[in-house]
Amino acid sequence: MAKIAIASTKGGVGKTSIAFSLAKDLDYRYITNDMSIVLNKYKKAKYFPRNIPLYDDTVYDFGGFVDAHADEILNQVDLILLPTINDLNSIMKSQILIKQFKHKTILVFANMIENERDYEVIKEEIHRYFPGLAFTHMRRTKLLKNALETGMSATELFYSNPQAQYVYRNAFEEYNRLLDLFKRDVGASQNL
Ligand SMILES: Nc1ncnc2c1ncn2[C@@H]1O[C@H](COP(=O)(O)OP(=O)(O)OP(=O)(O)O)[C@@H](O)[C@H]1O
Ligand SMILES: [Mg+2]
């Protein structure tokens, strides 16, 4: 039983991509305040432009804009997953969100990592103001994009054929680390 929100006011950092796969792999609802492509790909996806309901077993994917309704939900979820890329604007917007929700459990998702330096920069800049904040990361990969396009979760795509298992092996390991965390128990994320 968990409520997970994927949030960042920065556009294009991978919120929808990761939200879809996580929701499908967890067999959770997917709820969004944005006209997301997931609405056509996942039967448990629903769009709420306002009055967003609070449900258990739900992944919330909030569009890259400020929305007071979304903020109300962010205040009530078990965990906020915050995709951040190595881009000044993305890092700054993440810092603002962390400050706004500093009483919540936040997991920073360093996304589209191309090299160790990318990851280090994001970590350093976030830890400068919020030391000890939990991190996970995912490399630059087509895994999430191709999964969403085909309507398969990352796990479904990975196991769909041997070639996919070869091509996506590293990215899938990173994805699986994140998924495992949620599968075990989001409550355990309090110990992040
Ligand atoms: N790890 C990754 N590696 C490479 N590309 C990625 C990765 N994660 C997401 N992307 C790509 O980045 C683009 C933006 O992703 P996505 O639409 O999920 O972002 P978003 O944060 O939901 O954007 P918006 O704020 O506009 O809703 C997509 O083309 C997606 O396939
Ligand atoms: Mg999106």
PDB file of C-alpha atoms and ligand atoms in Angstrom:
ATOM      1  CA  MET A   1       0.000   0.000   0.000  1.00  0.00           C
ATOM      2  CA  ALA A   2       1.794   3.065  -1.135  1.00  0.00           C
ATOM      3  CA  LYS A   3       1.518   6.417  -2.731  1.00  0.00           C
ATOM      4  CA  ILE A   4       4.462   7.495  -4.808  1.00  0.00           C
ATOM      5  CA  ALA A   5       4.756  10.844  -6.563  1.00  0.00           C
ATOM      6  CA  ILE A   6       7.164  11.550  -9.392  1.00  0.00           C
ATOM      7  CA  ALA A   7       7.652  15.278  -9.411  1.00  0.00           C
ATOM      8  CA  SER A   8       9.850  18.043 -10.750  1.00  0.00           C
ATOM      9  CA  THR A   9       8.811  21.410 -12.092  1.00  0.00           C
ATOM     10  CA  LYS A  10      11.532  21.007 -14.726  1.00  0.00           C
ATOM     11  CA  GLY A  11      10.169  19.602 -17.989  1.00  0.00           C
ATOM     12  CA  GLY A  12      11.722  16.686 -19.827  1.00  0.00           C
ATOM     13  CA  VAL A  13      13.644  15.092 -16.957  1.00  0.00           C
ATOM     14  CA  GLY A  14      11.966  11.681 -17.310  1.00  0.00           C
ATOM     15  CA  LYS A  15       9.005  11.844 -14.923  1.00  0.00           C
ATOM     16  CA  THR A  16       6.447  10.295 -17.257  1.00  0.00           C
ATOM     17  CA  SER A  17       8.869   7.651 -18.539  1.00  0.00           C
ATOM     18  CA  ILE A  18       9.764   6.306 -15.124  1.00  0.00           C
ATOM     19  CA  ALA A  19       6.250   6.789 -13.683  1.00  0.00           C
ATOM     20  CA  PHE A  20       4.664   4.590 -16.345  1.00  0.00           C
ATOM     21  CA  SER A  21       7.066   1.675 -15.931  1.00  0.00           C
ATOM     22  CA  LEU A  22       6.955   1.774 -12.160  1.00  0.00           C
ATOM     23  CA  ALA A  23       3.152   1.930 -12.122  1.00  0.00           C
ATOM     24  CA  LYS A  24       2.828  -0.972 -14.550  1.00  0.00           C
ATOM     25  CA  ASP A  25       5.441  -3.132 -12.826  1.00  0.00           C
ATOM     26  CA  LEU A  26       3.870  -2.512  -9.426  1.00  0.00           C
ATOM     27  CA  ASP A  27       0.356  -2.942 -10.863  1.00  0.00           C
ATOM     28  CA  TYR A  28      -0.471   0.476  -9.401  1.00  0.00           C
ATOM     29  CA  ARG A  29      -2.803   3.168 -10.656  1.00  0.00           C
ATOM     30  CA  TYR A  30      -1.153   5.930 -12.659  1.00  0.00           C
ATOM     31  CA  ILE A  31      -2.613   9.366 -12.042  1.00  0.00           C
ATOM     32  CA  THR A  32      -1.528  12.525 -13.805  1.00  0.00           C
ATOM     33  CA  ASN A  33      -2.463  16.206 -14.013  1.00  0.00           C
ATOM     34  CA  ASP A  34      -0.909  16.358 -17.481  1.00  0.00           C
ATOM     35  CA  MET A  35      -2.118  15.062 -20.873  1.00  0.00           C
ATOM     36  CA  SER A  36       0.401  12.251 -20.721  1.00  0.00           C
ATOM     37  CA  ILE A  37       0.882   9.668 -23.479  1.00  0.00           C
ATOM     38  CA  VAL A  38       0.496   7.032 -20.751  1.00  0.00           C
ATOM     39  CA  LEU A  39      -3.270   7.664 -20.836  1.00  0.00           C
ATOM     40  CA  ASN A  40      -3.354   5.805 -24.172  1.00  0.00           C
ATOM     41  CA  LYS A  41      -0.980   3.056 -23.091  1.00  0.00           C
ATOM     42  CA  TYR A  42      -2.058   1.894 -19.647  1.00  0.00           C
ATOM     43  CA  LYS A  43      -5.532   0.883 -18.570  1.00  0.00           C
ATOM     44  CA  LYS A  44      -4.975   1.966 -14.965  1.00  0.00           C
ATOM     45  CA  ALA A  45      -4.041   5.509 -16.045  1.00  0.00           C
ATOM     46  CA  LYS A  46      -6.316   8.445 -15.268  1.00  0.00           C
ATOM     47  CA  TYR A  47      -6.143  12.170 -15.903  1.00  0.00           C
ATOM     48  CA  PHE A  48      -7.228  14.724 -13.284  1.00  0.00           C
ATOM     49  CA  PRO A  49      -6.628  18.350 -14.269  1.00  0.00           C
ATOM     50  CA  ARG A  50      -7.781  19.377 -10.769  1.00  0.00           C
ATOM     51  CA  ASN A  51      -9.182  17.803  -7.584  1.00  0.00           C
ATOM     52  CA  ILE A  52      -6.616  15.040  -7.822  1.00  0.00           C
ATOM     53  CA  PRO A  53      -7.796  12.143  -5.622  1.00  0.00           C
ATOM     54  CA  LEU A  54      -5.589  10.559  -2.980  1.00  0.00           C
ATOM     55  CA  TYR A  55      -5.430   6.783  -3.476  1.00  0.00           C
ATOM     56  CA  ASP A  56      -3.243   3.990  -2.169  1.00  0.00           C
ATOM     57  CA  ASP A  57      -1.224   1.900  -4.615  1.00  0.00           C
ATOM     58  CA  THR A  58      -0.781   4.815  -6.941  1.00  0.00           C
ATOM     59  CA  VAL A  59       2.005   6.454  -8.872  1.00  0.00           C
ATOM     60  CA  TYR A  60       1.357  10.164  -9.405  1.00  0.00           C
ATOM     61  CA  ASP A  61       3.035  11.759 -12.414  1.00  0.00           C
ATOM     62  CA  PHE A  62       2.878  15.524 -12.128  1.00  0.00           C
ATOM     63  CA  GLY A  63       3.553  17.642 -15.194  1.00  0.00           C
ATOM     64  CA  GLY A  64       6.548  19.970 -15.283  1.00  0.00           C
ATOM     65  CA  PHE A  65       4.656  22.997 -13.967  1.00  0.00           C
ATOM     66  CA  VAL A  66       3.614  24.391 -10.612  1.00  0.00           C
ATOM     67  CA  ASP A  67       0.156  23.178  -9.552  1.00  0.00           C
ATOM     68  CA  ALA A  68      -1.395  23.785  -6.116  1.00  0.00           C
ATOM     69  CA  HIS A  69      -3.527  20.613  -6.435  1.00  0.00           C
ATOM     70  CA  ALA A  70      -0.413  18.571  -7.096  1.00  0.00           C
ATOM     71  CA  ASP A  71       1.307  20.196  -4.105  1.00  0.00           C
ATOM     72  CA  GLU A  72      -1.535  19.017  -1.851  1.00  0.00           C
ATOM     73  CA  ILE A  73      -0.956  15.442  -3.007  1.00  0.00           C
ATOM     74  CA  LEU A  74       2.818  15.791  -2.671  1.00  0.00           C
ATOM     75  CA  ASN A  75       2.243  16.660   0.976  1.00  0.00           C
ATOM     76  CA  GLN A  76       0.407  13.374   1.524  1.00  0.00           C
ATOM     77  CA  VAL A  77       2.325  10.731  -0.431  1.00  0.00           C
ATOM     78  CA  ASP A  78       4.731   8.240   1.176  1.00  0.00           C
ATOM     79  CA  LEU A  79       7.586   9.109  -1.117  1.00  0.00           C
ATOM     80  CA  ILE A  80       8.527  11.764  -3.653  1.00  0.00           C
ATOM     81  CA  LEU A  81      10.797  10.576  -6.453  1.00  0.00           C
ATOM     82  CA  LEU A  82      12.574  13.620  -7.867  1.00  0.00           C
ATOM     83  CA  PRO A  83      14.137  13.129 -11.319  1.00  0.00           C
ATOM     84  CA  THR A  84      17.064  15.478 -11.800  1.00  0.00           C
ATOM     85  CA  ILE A  85      19.462  15.779 -14.704  1.00  0.00           C
ATOM     86  CA  ASN A  86      22.893  17.413 -14.909  1.00  0.00           C
ATOM     87  CA  ASP A  87      21.576  20.788 -15.960  1.00  0.00           C
ATOM     88  CA  LEU A  88      21.724  23.921 -13.819  1.00  0.00           C
ATOM     89  CA  ASN A  89      18.036  24.644 -14.239  1.00  0.00           C
ATOM     90  CA  SER A  90      17.022  21.111 -13.323  1.00  0.00           C
ATOM     91  CA  ILE A  91      19.252  21.095 -10.234  1.00  0.00           C
ATOM     92  CA  MET A  92      17.960  24.498  -9.088  1.00  0.00           C
ATOM     93  CA  LYS A  93      14.350  23.459  -9.511  1.00  0.00           C
ATOM     94  CA  SER A  94      15.061  20.275  -7.568  1.00  0.00           C
ATOM     95  CA  GLN A  95      16.571  22.293  -4.729  1.00  0.00           C
ATOM     96  CA  ILE A  96      13.462  24.460  -4.590  1.00  0.00           C
ATOM     97  CA  LEU A  97      11.179  21.425  -4.474  1.00  0.00           C
ATOM     98  CA  ILE A  98      13.272  19.730  -1.773  1.00  0.00           C
ATOM     99  CA  LYS A  99      13.099  22.899   0.316  1.00  0.00           C
ATOM    100  CA  GLN A 100       9.337  23.122  -0.125  1.00  0.00           C
ATOM    101  CA  PHE A 101       8.829  19.476   0.889  1.00  0.00           C
ATOM    102  CA  LYS A 102      11.716  19.065   3.306  1.00  0.00           C
ATOM    103  CA  HIS A 103       9.496  17.281   5.845  1.00  0.00           C
ATOM    104  CA  LYS A 104       8.776  14.511   3.284  1.00  0.00           C
ATOM    105  CA  THR A 105      10.744  11.431   2.283  1.00  0.00           C
ATOM    106  CA  ILE A 106      12.438  12.364  -0.980  1.00  0.00           C
ATOM    107  CA  LEU A 107      14.522  10.136  -3.227  1.00  0.00           C
ATOM    108  CA  VAL A 108      16.533  12.022  -5.831  1.00  0.00           C
ATOM    109  CA  PHE A 109      16.576  10.158  -9.137  1.00  0.00           C
ATOM    110  CA  ALA A 110      19.669  11.311 -11.033  1.00  0.00           C
ATOM    111  CA  ASN A 111      18.532  10.592 -14.572  1.00  0.00           C
ATOM    112  CA  MET A 112      20.154  10.499 -18.041  1.00  0.00           C
ATOM    113  CA  ILE A 113      23.587  10.010 -16.515  1.00  0.00           C
ATOM    114  CA  GLU A 114      26.263   9.843 -19.225  1.00  0.00           C
ATOM    115  CA  ASN A 115      29.343   9.559 -17.036  1.00  0.00           C
ATOM    116  CA  GLU A 116      30.442   9.578 -13.420  1.00  0.00           C
ATOM    117  CA  ARG A 117      30.883  13.326 -13.506  1.00  0.00           C
ATOM    118  CA  ASP A 118      27.170  13.878 -14.280  1.00  0.00           C
ATOM    119  CA  TYR A 119      26.225  11.942 -11.192  1.00  0.00           C
ATOM    120  CA  GLU A 120      28.836  13.650  -9.019  1.00  0.00           C
ATOM    121  CA  VAL A 121      27.703  17.145 -10.069  1.00  0.00           C
ATOM    122  CA  ILE A 122      24.059  16.469  -9.247  1.00  0.00           C
ATOM    123  CA  LYS A 123      24.973  14.856  -5.926  1.00  0.00           C
ATOM    124  CA  GLU A 124      27.371  17.615  -4.916  1.00  0.00           C
ATOM    125  CA  GLU A 125      24.947  20.417  -5.713  1.00  0.00           C
ATOM    126  CA  ILE A 126      22.038  18.785  -3.894  1.00  0.00           C
ATOM    127  CA  HIS A 127      24.087  17.640  -0.904  1.00  0.00           C
ATOM    128  CA  ARG A 128      25.549  21.127  -0.552  1.00  0.00           C
ATOM    129  CA  TYR A 129      22.211  22.282   0.865  1.00  0.00           C
ATOM    130  CA  PHE A 130      20.596  18.972   1.776  1.00  0.00           C
ATOM    131  CA  PRO A 131      23.327  16.676   3.054  1.00  0.00           C
ATOM    132  CA  GLY A 132      22.485  13.022   3.313  1.00  0.00           C
ATOM    133  CA  LEU A 133      19.511  13.101   0.941  1.00  0.00           C
ATOM    134  CA  ALA A 134      19.017   9.682  -0.665  1.00  0.00           C
ATOM    135  CA  PHE A 135      19.979   9.140  -4.290  1.00  0.00           C
ATOM    136  CA  THR A 136      19.477   6.640  -7.034  1.00  0.00           C
ATOM    137  CA  HIS A 137      20.447   6.960 -10.675  1.00  0.00           C
ATOM    138  CA  MET A 138      19.852   5.785 -14.207  1.00  0.00           C
ATOM    139  CA  ARG A 139      22.116   6.093 -17.202  1.00  0.00           C
ATOM    140  CA  ARG A 140      21.128   7.609 -20.543  1.00  0.00           C
ATOM    141  CA  THR A 141      19.206   4.754 -22.158  1.00  0.00           C
ATOM    142  CA  LYS A 142      16.375   4.027 -24.573  1.00  0.00           C
ATOM    143  CA  LEU A 143      14.903   1.461 -22.181  1.00  0.00           C
ATOM    144  CA  LEU A 144      12.210   3.725 -20.737  1.00  0.00           C
ATOM    145  CA  LYS A 145      11.396   5.426 -24.052  1.00  0.00           C
ATOM    146  CA  ASN A 146      11.024   2.165 -25.954  1.00  0.00           C
ATOM    147  CA  ALA A 147       9.055   0.631 -23.119  1.00  0.00           C
ATOM    148  CA  LEU A 148       6.548   3.487 -23.090  1.00  0.00           C
ATOM    149  CA  GLU A 149       6.271   3.527 -26.879  1.00  0.00           C
ATOM    150  CA  THR A 150       5.399  -0.161 -27.009  1.00  0.00           C
ATOM    151  CA  GLY A 151       3.148   0.050 -23.943  1.00  0.00           C
ATOM    152  CA  MET A 152       5.351  -2.453 -22.122  1.00  0.00           C
ATOM    153  CA  SER A 153       6.892  -1.702 -18.754  1.00  0.00           C
ATOM    154  CA  ALA A 154      10.679  -1.676 -18.587  1.00  0.00           C
ATOM    155  CA  THR A 155      10.567  -5.170 -17.081  1.00  0.00           C
ATOM    156  CA  GLU A 156       8.223  -6.499 -19.771  1.00  0.00           C
ATOM    157  CA  LEU A 157      10.401  -5.038 -22.509  1.00  0.00           C
ATOM    158  CA  PHE A 158      13.583  -6.379 -20.928  1.00  0.00           C
ATOM    159  CA  TYR A 159      12.254  -9.939 -20.780  1.00  0.00           C
ATOM    160  CA  SER A 160      10.491  -9.754 -24.153  1.00  0.00           C
ATOM    161  CA  ASN A 161      13.532 -11.039 -26.090  1.00  0.00           C
ATOM    162  CA  PRO A 162      17.205 -11.998 -25.638  1.00  0.00           C
ATOM    163  CA  GLN A 163      18.446  -9.009 -27.582  1.00  0.00           C
ATOM    164  CA  ALA A 164      16.659  -6.610 -25.244  1.00  0.00           C
ATOM    165  CA  GLN A 165      18.203  -8.428 -22.299  1.00  0.00           C
ATOM    166  CA  TYR A 166      21.605  -7.817 -23.819  1.00  0.00           C
ATOM    167  CA  VAL A 167      21.099  -4.212 -24.914  1.00  0.00           C
ATOM    168  CA  TYR A 168      19.403  -2.997 -21.741  1.00  0.00           C
ATOM    169  CA  ARG A 169      21.294  -5.085 -19.173  1.00  0.00           C
ATOM    170  CA  ASN A 170      22.966  -2.155 -17.371  1.00  0.00           C
ATOM    171  CA  ALA A 171      20.005   0.185 -17.524  1.00  0.00           C
ATOM    172  CA  PHE A 172      17.671  -2.574 -16.374  1.00  0.00           C
ATOM    173  CA  GLU A 173      19.854  -3.290 -13.379  1.00  0.00           C
ATOM    174  CA  GLU A 174      19.559   0.363 -12.377  1.00  0.00           C
ATOM    175  CA  TYR A 175      15.822   0.364 -12.998  1.00  0.00           C
ATOM    176  CA  ASN A 176      15.396  -2.829 -11.021  1.00  0.00           C
ATOM    177  CA  ARG A 177      17.203  -1.364  -8.052  1.00  0.00           C
ATOM    178  CA  LEU A 178      14.587   1.360  -7.913  1.00  0.00           C
ATOM    179  CA  LEU A 179      11.681  -0.999  -8.509  1.00  0.00           C
ATOM    180  CA  ASP A 180      12.918  -3.362  -5.783  1.00  0.00           C
ATOM    181  CA  LEU A 181      12.923  -0.558  -3.315  1.00  0.00           C
ATOM    182  CA  PHE A 182       9.237   0.050  -3.966  1.00  0.00           C
ATOM    183  CA  LYS A 183       8.383  -3.636  -4.119  1.00  0.00           C
ATOM    184  CA  ARG A 184       9.914  -4.359  -0.745  1.00  0.00           C
ATOM    185  CA  ASP A 185       7.864  -1.705   0.966  1.00  0.00           C
ATOM    186  CA  VAL A 186       7.758   2.000   0.437  1.00  0.00           C
ATOM    187  CA  GLY A 187       7.581   2.237   4.228  1.00  0.00           C
ATOM    188  CA  ALA A 188      11.167   1.027   4.237  1.00  0.00           C
ATOM    189  CA  SER A 189      12.033   4.131   2.262  1.00  0.00           C
ATOM    190  CA  GLN A 190      11.792   6.007   5.568  1.00  0.00           C
ATOM    191  CA  ASN A 191      15.216   4.467   6.170  1.00  0.00           C
ATOM    192  CA  LEU A 192      16.696   5.734   2.912  1.00  0.00           C
TER     193      LEU A 192
HETATM  194  N1  LIG B   1      17.317   7.574 -18.640  1.00  0.00           N
HETATM  195  C1  LIG B   1      17.002   8.173 -19.798  1.00  0.00           C
HETATM  196  N2  LIG B   1      17.870   8.183 -20.830  1.00  0.00           N
HETATM  197  C2  LIG B   1      17.600   8.776 -22.008  1.00  0.00           C
HETATM  198  N3  LIG B   1      16.436   9.397 -22.267  1.00  0.00           N
HETATM  199  C3  LIG B   1      15.511   9.434 -21.286  1.00  0.00           C
HETATM  200  C4  LIG B   1      15.734   8.840 -20.000  1.00  0.00           C
HETATM  201  N4  LIG B   1      14.626   9.050 -19.237  1.00  0.00           N
HETATM  202  C5  LIG B   1      13.765   9.728 -20.016  1.00  0.00           C
HETATM  203  N5  LIG B   1      14.281   9.974 -21.237  1.00  0.00           N
HETATM  204  C6  LIG B   1      13.665  10.690 -22.388  1.00  0.00           C
HETATM  205  O1  LIG B   1      13.559  12.064 -22.086  1.00  0.00           O
HETATM  206  C7  LIG B   1      12.421  12.635 -22.715  1.00  0.00           C
HETATM  207  C8  LIG B   1      11.564  13.325 -21.676  1.00  0.00           C
HETATM  208  O2  LIG B   1      11.042  12.332 -20.805  1.00  0.00           O
HETATM  209  P1  LIG B   1       9.622  12.476 -20.111  1.00  0.00           P
HETATM  210  O3  LIG B   1       8.567  12.863 -21.071  1.00  0.00           O
HETATM  211  O4  LIG B   1       9.419  11.240 -19.311  1.00  0.00           O
HETATM  212  O5  LIG B   1       9.926  13.725 -19.167  1.00  0.00           O
HETATM  213  P2  LIG B   1       8.907  14.505 -18.209  1.00  0.00           P
HETATM  214  O6  LIG B   1       9.729  14.923 -17.036  1.00  0.00           O
HETATM  215  O7  LIG B   1       7.702  13.703 -17.952  1.00  0.00           O
HETATM  216  O8  LIG B   1       8.548  15.784 -19.085  1.00  0.00           O
HETATM  217  P3  LIG B   1       7.316  16.819 -18.835  1.00  0.00           P
HETATM  218  O9  LIG B   1       7.737  17.681 -17.696  1.00  0.00           O
HETATM  219  O10 LIG B   1       7.253  17.561 -20.122  1.00  0.00           O
HETATM  220  O11 LIG B   1       6.109  16.011 -18.523  1.00  0.00           O
HETATM  221  C9  LIG B   1      11.706  11.477 -23.413  1.00  0.00           C
HETATM  222  O12 LIG B   1      12.087  11.464 -24.764  1.00  0.00           O
HETATM  223  C10 LIG B   1      12.253  10.246 -22.705  1.00  0.00           C
HETATM  224  O13 LIG B   1      12.256   9.104 -23.538  1.00  0.00           O
HETATM  225 MG    MG B   2       5.682  14.142 -18.273  1.00  0.00          MG
END
